[in-house]
DNA sequence: CTGAATCCAGATGGATACTG
DNA sequence: CAGTATCCATCTGGATTCAG
């Protein structure tokens, strides 16, 4: 609504852009939000469960994006001493702070879709 | 903080995921946030100006992403009757509703960077 | 069960040159 | 000035197979 009314492209502005980019980097990838949603939804979730929840994802991509989420400390990975091995994933506290943003993105997405396609 | 405590992967949940995806689709691309920030910052902005603001973007990509933003009705494109031609871009009302989200993403990005790199 | 490895097609994006 | 066109290297991601 209010424009920024700045006459130069401030450092401030660049920092802001960098921060947004940092956030986007952590969330980019075709499946990350869906994966987070799946885990969040159940609290804990196993590899094969997420594979089923997230429609269309391949084990290759699931593996890759889970790894990235773990590196970003958004989820934890726990190997259970079963035979054969099972692995549980869950959100970290930090990962849980994403829920606000995901909700907002979801809300905006609804408005946006109506705006664009009227569906 | 609160997990969803649901025992099945509801339609509700899938809708949510789809909405988030719709939002992400509108914002994806390496430069979109930066482009929006540049335009927002000045209210109106010309092609070559944005090209300067957004460090690293090529005219090819700028053109492409501006076009996508326009399709998503986030910005408007106005050709001015000058010689040679100049073009002004500005945020639509709908585009302005993104500012909340961008701010939140930025805030989360700051926390996230501290968390990950301690910078 | 949970991945890693390989192969491969298609998308992405930079550099450069060109047009109205 | 504001793009478009072309070439080309790299990245992405699906399908399939293999391994602990």
PDB file of C-alpha atoms (C1' of nucleotides) in Angstrom:
ATOM      1  CA  UNK A   1       0.000   0.000   0.000  1.00  0.00           C
ATOM      2  CA  UNK A   2       2.544   2.544   1.113  1.00  0.00           C
ATOM      3  CA  UNK A   3       5.491   2.839  -1.213  1.00  0.00           C
ATOM      4  CA  UNK A   4       8.893   3.200   0.292  1.00  0.00           C
ATOM      5  CA  UNK A   5       9.604   6.748  -0.878  1.00  0.00           C
ATOM      6  CA  UNK A   6      13.316   6.384  -1.054  1.00  0.00           C
ATOM      7  CA  UNK A   7      15.394   8.115  -3.645  1.00  0.00           C
ATOM      8  CA  UNK A   8      18.288   5.706  -3.688  1.00  0.00           C
ATOM      9  CA  UNK A   9      18.530   1.978  -3.633  1.00  0.00           C
ATOM     10  CA  UNK A  10      19.747   1.760  -0.069  1.00  0.00           C
ATOM     11  CA  UNK A  11      21.932  -0.774   1.620  1.00  0.00           C
ATOM     12  CA  UNK A  12      18.899  -1.278   3.822  1.00  0.00           C
ATOM     13  CA  UNK A  13      16.951  -2.386   0.800  1.00  0.00           C
ATOM     14  CA  UNK A  14      19.706  -4.696  -0.348  1.00  0.00           C
ATOM     15  CA  UNK A  15      19.902  -6.320   3.065  1.00  0.00           C
ATOM     16  CA  UNK A  16      16.182  -6.875   2.947  1.00  0.00           C
ATOM     17  CA  UNK A  17      16.502  -8.499  -0.450  1.00  0.00           C
ATOM     18  CA  UNK A  18      19.295 -10.703   0.778  1.00  0.00           C
ATOM     19  CA  UNK A  19      17.251 -11.817   3.763  1.00  0.00           C
ATOM     20  CA  UNK A  20      14.282 -12.653   1.617  1.00  0.00           C
ATOM     21  CA  UNK A  21      16.606 -14.580  -0.653  1.00  0.00           C
ATOM     22  CA  UNK A  22      17.972 -16.505   2.309  1.00  0.00           C
ATOM     23  CA  UNK A  23      14.444 -17.465   3.247  1.00  0.00           C
ATOM     24  CA  UNK A  24      13.561 -18.433  -0.289  1.00  0.00           C
ATOM     25  CA  UNK A  25      16.723 -20.495  -0.615  1.00  0.00           C
ATOM     26  CA  UNK A  26      15.690 -22.527   2.395  1.00  0.00           C
ATOM     27  CA  UNK A  27      12.233 -23.086   0.934  1.00  0.00           C
ATOM     28  CA  UNK A  28      13.012 -23.471  -2.745  1.00  0.00           C
ATOM     29  CA  UNK A  29      12.674 -26.771  -4.496  1.00  0.00           C
ATOM     30  CA  UNK A  30       9.534 -28.248  -5.853  1.00  0.00           C
ATOM     31  CA  UNK A  31       8.583 -30.292  -2.785  1.00  0.00           C
ATOM     32  CA  UNK A  32       9.914 -28.621   0.352  1.00  0.00           C
ATOM     33  CA  UNK A  33       6.691 -26.994   1.469  1.00  0.00           C
ATOM     34  CA  UNK A  34       4.766 -30.188   0.852  1.00  0.00           C
ATOM     35  CA  UNK A  35       7.340 -32.194   2.786  1.00  0.00           C
ATOM     36  CA  UNK A  36       7.223 -29.778   5.692  1.00  0.00           C
ATOM     37  CA  UNK A  37       3.439 -29.865   5.610  1.00  0.00           C
ATOM     38  CA  UNK A  38       3.441 -33.638   5.716  1.00  0.00           C
ATOM     39  CA  UNK A  39       5.815 -33.826   8.659  1.00  0.00           C
ATOM     40  CA  UNK A  40       4.130 -30.987  10.522  1.00  0.00           C
ATOM     41  CA  UNK A  41       0.764 -32.582  10.010  1.00  0.00           C
ATOM     42  CA  UNK A  42       1.763 -35.763  11.797  1.00  0.00           C
ATOM     43  CA  UNK A  43       4.485 -34.539  14.113  1.00  0.00           C
ATOM     44  CA  UNK A  44       6.731 -37.392  13.071  1.00  0.00           C
ATOM     45  CA  UNK A  45       6.869 -39.023   9.699  1.00  0.00           C
ATOM     46  CA  UNK A  46       8.859 -41.764   8.009  1.00  0.00           C
ATOM     47  CA  UNK A  47      10.507 -41.651   4.615  1.00  0.00           C
ATOM     48  CA  UNK A  48       8.051 -43.945   2.909  1.00  0.00           C
ATOM     49  CA  UNK A  49       5.106 -42.146   4.510  1.00  0.00           C
ATOM     50  CA  UNK A  50       6.213 -38.793   3.166  1.00  0.00           C
ATOM     51  CA  UNK A  51       6.790 -40.479  -0.173  1.00  0.00           C
ATOM     52  CA  UNK A  52       3.116 -41.381  -0.138  1.00  0.00           C
ATOM     53  CA  UNK A  53       1.864 -38.053   1.229  1.00  0.00           C
ATOM     54  CA  UNK A  54       3.627 -35.894  -1.285  1.00  0.00           C
ATOM     55  CA  UNK A  55       2.018 -36.718  -4.567  1.00  0.00           C
ATOM     56  CA  UNK A  56       4.443 -37.035  -7.449  1.00  0.00           C
ATOM     57  CA  UNK A  57       7.731 -36.853  -5.586  1.00  0.00           C
ATOM     58  CA  UNK A  58      10.385 -39.465  -6.392  1.00  0.00           C
ATOM     59  CA  UNK A  59      12.586 -41.056  -3.759  1.00  0.00           C
ATOM     60  CA  UNK A  60      15.540 -39.327  -5.366  1.00  0.00           C
ATOM     61  CA  UNK A  61      14.069 -35.866  -4.907  1.00  0.00           C
ATOM     62  CA  UNK A  62      12.605 -36.648  -1.508  1.00  0.00           C
ATOM     63  CA  UNK A  63      15.982 -37.771  -0.304  1.00  0.00           C
ATOM     64  CA  UNK A  64      17.648 -34.703  -1.707  1.00  0.00           C
ATOM     65  CA  UNK A  65      15.206 -32.186  -0.293  1.00  0.00           C
ATOM     66  CA  UNK A  66      15.057 -33.864   3.115  1.00  0.00           C
ATOM     67  CA  UNK A  67      18.820 -33.551   3.236  1.00  0.00           C
ATOM     68  CA  UNK A  68      18.636 -29.863   2.421  1.00  0.00           C
ATOM     69  CA  UNK A  69      15.966 -29.297   5.036  1.00  0.00           C
ATOM     70  CA  UNK A  70      18.161 -31.048   7.572  1.00  0.00           C
ATOM     71  CA  UNK A  71      21.162 -28.926   6.634  1.00  0.00           C
ATOM     72  CA  UNK A  72      19.001 -25.850   7.146  1.00  0.00           C
ATOM     73  CA  UNK A  73      18.059 -27.203  10.560  1.00  0.00           C
ATOM     74  CA  UNK A  74      14.385 -27.226   9.753  1.00  0.00           C
ATOM     75  CA  UNK A  75      13.950 -30.939  10.386  1.00  0.00           C
ATOM     76  CA  UNK A  76      15.730 -33.651  12.319  1.00  0.00           C
ATOM     77  CA  UNK A  77      16.462 -37.143  11.095  1.00  0.00           C
ATOM     78  CA  UNK A  78      16.334 -40.081  13.483  1.00  0.00           C
ATOM     79  CA  UNK A  79      17.340 -43.595  12.514  1.00  0.00           C
ATOM     80  CA  UNK A  80      15.376 -46.179  14.452  1.00  0.00           C
ATOM     81  CA  UNK A  81      17.011 -49.488  15.424  1.00  0.00           C
ATOM     82  CA  UNK A  82      14.512 -51.604  13.543  1.00  0.00           C
ATOM     83  CA  UNK A  83      15.041 -54.331  11.000  1.00  0.00           C
ATOM     84  CA  UNK A  84      15.051 -53.145   8.313  1.00  0.00           C
ATOM     85  CA  UNK A  85      16.001 -49.605   9.179  1.00  0.00           C
ATOM     86  CA  UNK A  86      13.288 -46.959   9.455  1.00  0.00           C
ATOM     87  CA  UNK A  87      13.876 -43.249   9.734  1.00  0.00           C
ATOM     88  CA  UNK A  88      11.768 -40.624  11.399  1.00  0.00           C
ATOM     89  CA  UNK A  89      11.699 -36.995  10.418  1.00  0.00           C
ATOM     90  CA  UNK A  90      10.289 -34.173  12.477  1.00  0.00           C
ATOM     91  CA  UNK A  91      10.322 -30.398  12.523  1.00  0.00           C
ATOM     92  CA  UNK A  92      12.790 -28.593  14.715  1.00  0.00           C
ATOM     93  CA  UNK A  93      11.693 -25.611  16.782  1.00  0.00           C
ATOM     94  CA  UNK A  94      13.171 -23.474  14.093  1.00  0.00           C
ATOM     95  CA  UNK A  95      11.258 -25.400  11.464  1.00  0.00           C
ATOM     96  CA  UNK A  96       8.076 -24.753  13.367  1.00  0.00           C
ATOM     97  CA  UNK A  97       8.582 -21.007  13.068  1.00  0.00           C
ATOM     98  CA  UNK A  98       7.880 -21.487   9.383  1.00  0.00           C
ATOM     99  CA  UNK A  99       4.255 -22.272  10.032  1.00  0.00           C
ATOM    100  CA  UNK A 100       3.290 -18.616  10.214  1.00  0.00           C
ATOM    101  CA  UNK A 101       4.883 -17.930   6.844  1.00  0.00           C
ATOM    102  CA  UNK A 102       3.425 -21.027   5.259  1.00  0.00           C
ATOM    103  CA  UNK A 103      -0.008 -20.006   6.466  1.00  0.00           C
ATOM    104  CA  UNK A 104       0.434 -16.517   5.060  1.00  0.00           C
ATOM    105  CA  UNK A 105       1.705 -17.850   1.770  1.00  0.00           C
ATOM    106  CA  UNK A 106      -1.256 -20.172   1.656  1.00  0.00           C
ATOM    107  CA  UNK A 107      -3.704 -17.350   2.340  1.00  0.00           C
ATOM    108  CA  UNK A 108      -2.101 -15.135  -0.257  1.00  0.00           C
ATOM    109  CA  UNK A 109      -2.073 -18.054  -2.680  1.00  0.00           C
ATOM    110  CA  UNK A 110      -5.827 -18.435  -2.322  1.00  0.00           C
ATOM    111  CA  UNK A 111      -6.419 -14.759  -3.041  1.00  0.00           C
ATOM    112  CA  UNK A 112      -3.943 -14.885  -5.880  1.00  0.00           C
ATOM    113  CA  UNK A 113      -5.542 -17.857  -7.571  1.00  0.00           C
ATOM    114  CA  UNK A 114      -8.934 -16.206  -7.390  1.00  0.00           C
ATOM    115  CA  UNK A 115      -7.421 -13.063  -8.828  1.00  0.00           C
ATOM    116  CA  UNK A 116      -5.747 -14.837 -11.716  1.00  0.00           C
ATOM    117  CA  UNK A 117      -8.061 -17.656 -12.640  1.00  0.00           C
ATOM    118  CA  UNK A 118     -11.264 -16.877 -10.783  1.00  0.00           C
ATOM    119  CA  UNK A 119     -11.404 -20.505  -9.707  1.00  0.00           C
TER     120      UNK A 119
ATOM    121  CA  UNK B   1       4.660 -24.811  17.703  1.00  0.00           C
ATOM    122  CA  UNK B   2       1.424 -26.719  17.656  1.00  0.00           C
ATOM    123  CA  UNK B   3       1.453 -29.704  15.363  1.00  0.00           C
ATOM    124  CA  UNK B   4      -1.639 -30.410  13.364  1.00  0.00           C
ATOM    125  CA  UNK B   5      -2.654 -33.628  15.122  1.00  0.00           C
ATOM    126  CA  UNK B   6      -4.352 -35.130  12.150  1.00  0.00           C
ATOM    127  CA  UNK B   7      -4.297 -38.805  11.424  1.00  0.00           C
ATOM    128  CA  UNK B   8      -4.802 -38.616   7.705  1.00  0.00           C
ATOM    129  CA  UNK B   9      -3.419 -36.453   4.993  1.00  0.00           C
ATOM    130  CA  UNK B  10      -6.585 -34.452   4.493  1.00  0.00           C
ATOM    131  CA  UNK B  11      -7.922 -32.711   1.454  1.00  0.00           C
ATOM    132  CA  UNK B  12      -7.671 -29.618   3.621  1.00  0.00           C
ATOM    133  CA  UNK B  13      -3.962 -30.155   3.845  1.00  0.00           C
ATOM    134  CA  UNK B  14      -3.635 -30.692   0.115  1.00  0.00           C
ATOM    135  CA  UNK B  15      -5.536 -27.501  -0.617  1.00  0.00           C
ATOM    136  CA  UNK B  16      -3.203 -25.669   1.677  1.00  0.00           C
ATOM    137  CA  UNK B  17      -0.225 -27.105  -0.134  1.00  0.00           C
ATOM    138  CA  UNK B  18      -1.678 -26.154  -3.485  1.00  0.00           C
ATOM    139  CA  UNK B  19      -2.268 -22.591  -2.328  1.00  0.00           C
ATOM    140  CA  UNK B  20       1.253 -22.255  -1.053  1.00  0.00           C
ATOM    141  CA  UNK B  21       2.460 -23.611  -4.353  1.00  0.00           C
ATOM    142  CA  UNK B  22       0.386 -21.039  -6.220  1.00  0.00           C
ATOM    143  CA  UNK B  23       2.026 -18.328  -4.176  1.00  0.00           C
ATOM    144  CA  UNK B  24       5.486 -19.747  -4.701  1.00  0.00           C
ATOM    145  CA  UNK B  25       4.887 -20.061  -8.436  1.00  0.00           C
ATOM    146  CA  UNK B  26       4.131 -16.365  -8.625  1.00  0.00           C
ATOM    147  CA  UNK B  27       7.300 -15.541  -6.712  1.00  0.00           C
ATOM    148  CA  UNK B  28       9.712 -18.109  -8.098  1.00  0.00           C
ATOM    149  CA  UNK B  29      12.590 -17.152 -10.303  1.00  0.00           C
ATOM    150  CA  UNK B  30      15.892 -15.826  -9.177  1.00  0.00           C
ATOM    151  CA  UNK B  31      15.057 -12.134  -9.432  1.00  0.00           C
ATOM    152  CA  UNK B  32      11.354 -11.594  -8.805  1.00  0.00           C
ATOM    153  CA  UNK B  33      11.578 -10.461  -5.204  1.00  0.00           C
ATOM    154  CA  UNK B  34      14.425  -8.134  -6.022  1.00  0.00           C
ATOM    155  CA  UNK B  35      12.498  -6.711  -8.976  1.00  0.00           C
ATOM    156  CA  UNK B  36       9.418  -6.166  -6.846  1.00  0.00           C
ATOM    157  CA  UNK B  37      11.544  -4.554  -4.154  1.00  0.00           C
ATOM    158  CA  UNK B  38      13.092  -2.202  -6.661  1.00  0.00           C
ATOM    159  CA  UNK B  39       9.755  -1.120  -8.107  1.00  0.00           C
ATOM    160  CA  UNK B  40       8.099  -0.864  -4.703  1.00  0.00           C
ATOM    161  CA  UNK B  41      10.957   1.184  -3.388  1.00  0.00           C
ATOM    162  CA  UNK B  42      10.492   3.907  -5.980  1.00  0.00           C
ATOM    163  CA  UNK B  43       6.803   3.563  -6.783  1.00  0.00           C
ATOM    164  CA  UNK B  44       7.583   3.640 -10.486  1.00  0.00           C
ATOM    165  CA  UNK B  45      10.656   2.314 -12.170  1.00  0.00           C
ATOM    166  CA  UNK B  46      11.986   2.015 -15.710  1.00  0.00           C
ATOM    167  CA  UNK B  47      13.510  -1.017 -17.338  1.00  0.00           C
ATOM    168  CA  UNK B  48      17.072   0.247 -17.325  1.00  0.00           C
ATOM    169  CA  UNK B  49      16.710   1.460 -13.756  1.00  0.00           C
ATOM    170  CA  UNK B  50      15.644  -1.955 -12.518  1.00  0.00           C
ATOM    171  CA  UNK B  51      18.478  -3.424 -14.533  1.00  0.00           C
ATOM    172  CA  UNK B  52      20.833  -1.296 -12.449  1.00  0.00           C
ATOM    173  CA  UNK B  53      19.087  -1.886  -9.121  1.00  0.00           C
ATOM    174  CA  UNK B  54      19.029  -5.635  -9.335  1.00  0.00           C
ATOM    175  CA  UNK B  55      22.622  -6.676  -9.196  1.00  0.00           C
ATOM    176  CA  UNK B  56      23.528  -9.454 -11.593  1.00  0.00           C
ATOM    177  CA  UNK B  57      20.336  -9.687 -13.608  1.00  0.00           C
ATOM    178  CA  UNK B  58      20.634  -9.719 -17.399  1.00  0.00           C
ATOM    179  CA  UNK B  59      18.245  -7.871 -19.684  1.00  0.00           C
ATOM    180  CA  UNK B  60      17.092 -11.235 -20.959  1.00  0.00           C
ATOM    181  CA  UNK B  61      16.058 -12.451 -17.510  1.00  0.00           C
ATOM    182  CA  UNK B  62      14.708  -9.094 -16.437  1.00  0.00           C
ATOM    183  CA  UNK B  63      12.470  -8.996 -19.471  1.00  0.00           C
ATOM    184  CA  UNK B  64      11.303 -12.530 -18.847  1.00  0.00           C
ATOM    185  CA  UNK B  65      10.517 -12.103 -15.179  1.00  0.00           C
ATOM    186  CA  UNK B  66       8.846  -8.731 -15.659  1.00  0.00           C
ATOM    187  CA  UNK B  67       6.598 -10.411 -18.179  1.00  0.00           C
ATOM    188  CA  UNK B  68       5.701 -13.134 -15.705  1.00  0.00           C
ATOM    189  CA  UNK B  69       5.006 -10.602 -12.975  1.00  0.00           C
ATOM    190  CA  UNK B  70       2.736  -8.762 -15.380  1.00  0.00           C
ATOM    191  CA  UNK B  71       0.877 -11.963 -16.270  1.00  0.00           C
ATOM    192  CA  UNK B  72       0.357 -12.566 -12.567  1.00  0.00           C
ATOM    193  CA  UNK B  73      -1.046  -9.048 -12.296  1.00  0.00           C
ATOM    194  CA  UNK B  74       1.539  -8.022  -9.752  1.00  0.00           C
ATOM    195  CA  UNK B  75       2.892  -5.151 -11.839  1.00  0.00           C
ATOM    196  CA  UNK B  76       1.701  -2.962 -14.673  1.00  0.00           C
ATOM    197  CA  UNK B  77       3.682  -1.960 -17.722  1.00  0.00           C
ATOM    198  CA  UNK B  78       3.257   1.483 -19.237  1.00  0.00           C
ATOM    199  CA  UNK B  79       4.898   2.585 -22.473  1.00  0.00           C
ATOM    200  CA  UNK B  80       5.626   6.291 -22.451  1.00  0.00           C
ATOM    201  CA  UNK B  81       5.424   8.320 -25.712  1.00  0.00           C
ATOM    202  CA  UNK B  82       9.023   9.434 -25.560  1.00  0.00           C
ATOM    203  CA  UNK B  83      11.783   9.206 -28.137  1.00  0.00           C
ATOM    204  CA  UNK B  84      13.286   6.710 -27.740  1.00  0.00           C
ATOM    205  CA  UNK B  85      10.637   4.679 -25.972  1.00  0.00           C
ATOM    206  CA  UNK B  86      10.734   4.361 -22.194  1.00  0.00           C
ATOM    207  CA  UNK B  87       8.659   1.971 -20.133  1.00  0.00           C
ATOM    208  CA  UNK B  88       7.465   2.351 -16.575  1.00  0.00           C
ATOM    209  CA  UNK B  89       6.665  -0.495 -14.257  1.00  0.00           C
ATOM    210  CA  UNK B  90       4.724  -0.230 -11.035  1.00  0.00           C
ATOM    211  CA  UNK B  91       3.065  -2.500  -8.530  1.00  0.00           C
ATOM    212  CA  UNK B  92      -0.631  -3.186  -8.815  1.00  0.00           C
ATOM    213  CA  UNK B  93      -2.825  -3.136  -5.728  1.00  0.00           C
ATOM    214  CA  UNK B  94      -2.583  -6.867  -5.747  1.00  0.00           C
ATOM    215  CA  UNK B  95       1.182  -6.657  -6.029  1.00  0.00           C
ATOM    216  CA  UNK B  96       1.231  -4.407  -3.003  1.00  0.00           C
ATOM    217  CA  UNK B  97      -0.428  -7.071  -0.887  1.00  0.00           C
ATOM    218  CA  UNK B  98       2.840  -8.968  -1.222  1.00  0.00           C
ATOM    219  CA  UNK B  99       4.657  -6.504   0.972  1.00  0.00           C
ATOM    220  CA  UNK B 100       3.472  -8.176   4.172  1.00  0.00           C
ATOM    221  CA  UNK B 101       4.775 -11.509   2.999  1.00  0.00           C
ATOM    222  CA  UNK B 102       8.035 -10.095   1.749  1.00  0.00           C
ATOM    223  CA  UNK B 103       8.564  -8.429   5.096  1.00  0.00           C
ATOM    224  CA  UNK B 104       7.852 -11.656   6.944  1.00  0.00           C
ATOM    225  CA  UNK B 105      10.121 -13.615   4.656  1.00  0.00           C
ATOM    226  CA  UNK B 106      12.796 -11.036   5.232  1.00  0.00           C
ATOM    227  CA  UNK B 107      12.411 -11.217   9.007  1.00  0.00           C
ATOM    228  CA  UNK B 108      12.485 -14.988   8.960  1.00  0.00           C
ATOM    229  CA  UNK B 109      15.470 -14.884   6.637  1.00  0.00           C
ATOM    230  CA  UNK B 110      17.395 -12.798   9.166  1.00  0.00           C
ATOM    231  CA  UNK B 111      16.665 -15.247  11.966  1.00  0.00           C
ATOM    232  CA  UNK B 112      17.436 -18.148   9.683  1.00  0.00           C
ATOM    233  CA  UNK B 113      20.797 -16.808   8.620  1.00  0.00           C
ATOM    234  CA  UNK B 114      21.793 -16.230  12.226  1.00  0.00           C
ATOM    235  CA  UNK B 115      20.690 -19.739  13.024  1.00  0.00           C
ATOM    236  CA  UNK B 116      22.637 -21.316  10.189  1.00  0.00           C
ATOM    237  CA  UNK B 117      25.741 -19.220   9.830  1.00  0.00           C
ATOM    238  CA  UNK B 118      25.778 -17.104  12.938  1.00  0.00           C
ATOM    239  CA  UNK B 119      26.635 -14.120  10.787  1.00  0.00           C
TER     240      UNK B 119
ATOM    241  C1'  DC C   1      13.057 -49.676   4.303  1.00  0.00           C
ATOM    242  C1'  DT C   2      15.945 -45.899   3.110  1.00  0.00           C
ATOM    243  C1'  DG C   3      18.350 -44.202   0.324  1.00  0.00           C
ATOM    244  C1'  DA C   4      22.645 -43.704  -3.447  1.00  0.00           C
ATOM    245  C1'  DA C   5      24.178 -44.161  -8.347  1.00  0.00           C
ATOM    246  C1'  DT C   6      23.484 -43.743 -13.127  1.00  0.00           C
ATOM    247  C1'  DC C   7      21.439 -42.198 -17.287  1.00  0.00           C
ATOM    248  C1'  DC C   8      19.261 -38.849 -19.804  1.00  0.00           C
ATOM    249  C1'  DA C   9      15.742 -35.256 -21.498  1.00  0.00           C
ATOM    250  C1'  DG C  10      14.240 -30.851 -20.831  1.00  0.00           C
ATOM    251  C1'  DA C  11      14.441 -26.412 -18.398  1.00  0.00           C
ATOM    252  C1'  DT C  12      17.266 -22.550 -16.897  1.00  0.00           C
ATOM    253  C1'  DG C  13      20.069 -18.876 -17.492  1.00  0.00           C
ATOM    254  C1'  DG C  14      24.446 -16.263 -19.074  1.00  0.00           C
ATOM    255  C1'  DA C  15      26.840 -13.856 -23.051  1.00  0.00           C
ATOM    256  C1'  DT C  16      26.450 -11.676 -27.051  1.00  0.00           C
ATOM    257  C1'  DA C  17      24.569  -9.560 -30.975  1.00  0.00           C
ATOM    258  C1'  DC C  18      20.709  -7.398 -33.093  1.00  0.00           C
ATOM    259  C1'  DT C  19      16.031  -4.579 -33.841  1.00  0.00           C
ATOM    260  C1'  DG C  20      12.379  -0.815 -33.699  1.00  0.00           C
TER     261       DG C  20
ATOM    262  C1'  DC D   1      15.718   2.660 -24.494  1.00  0.00           C
ATOM    263  C1'  DA D   2      13.586  -1.633 -24.185  1.00  0.00           C
ATOM    264  C1'  DG D   3      13.624  -5.471 -25.406  1.00  0.00           C
ATOM    265  C1'  DT D   4      14.395 -10.106 -28.819  1.00  0.00           C
ATOM    266  C1'  DA D   5      17.151 -13.894 -30.916  1.00  0.00           C
ATOM    267  C1'  DT D   6      20.616 -17.200 -30.825  1.00  0.00           C
ATOM    268  C1'  DC D   7      24.046 -20.128 -28.959  1.00  0.00           C
ATOM    269  C1'  DC D   8      25.500 -22.895 -25.442  1.00  0.00           C
ATOM    270  C1'  DA D   9      26.850 -24.635 -20.668  1.00  0.00           C
ATOM    271  C1'  DT D  10      24.868 -25.922 -16.582  1.00  0.00           C
ATOM    272  C1'  DC D  11      21.212 -27.398 -13.611  1.00  0.00           C
ATOM    273  C1'  DT D  12      16.982 -30.028 -12.608  1.00  0.00           C
ATOM    274  C1'  DG D  13      14.500 -33.749 -12.000  1.00  0.00           C
ATOM    275  C1'  DG D  14      12.271 -38.297 -13.580  1.00  0.00           C
ATOM    276  C1'  DA D  15      13.007 -43.410 -14.251  1.00  0.00           C
ATOM    277  C1'  DT D  16      15.410 -47.122 -13.128  1.00  0.00           C
ATOM    278  C1'  DT D  17      18.626 -49.935 -10.855  1.00  0.00           C
ATOM    279  C1'  DC D  18      21.491 -51.089  -6.981  1.00  0.00           C
ATOM    280  C1'  DA D  19      23.065 -51.370  -1.869  1.00  0.00           C
ATOM    281  C1'  DG D  20      23.246 -51.544   3.379  1.00  0.00           C
TER     282       DG D  20
END
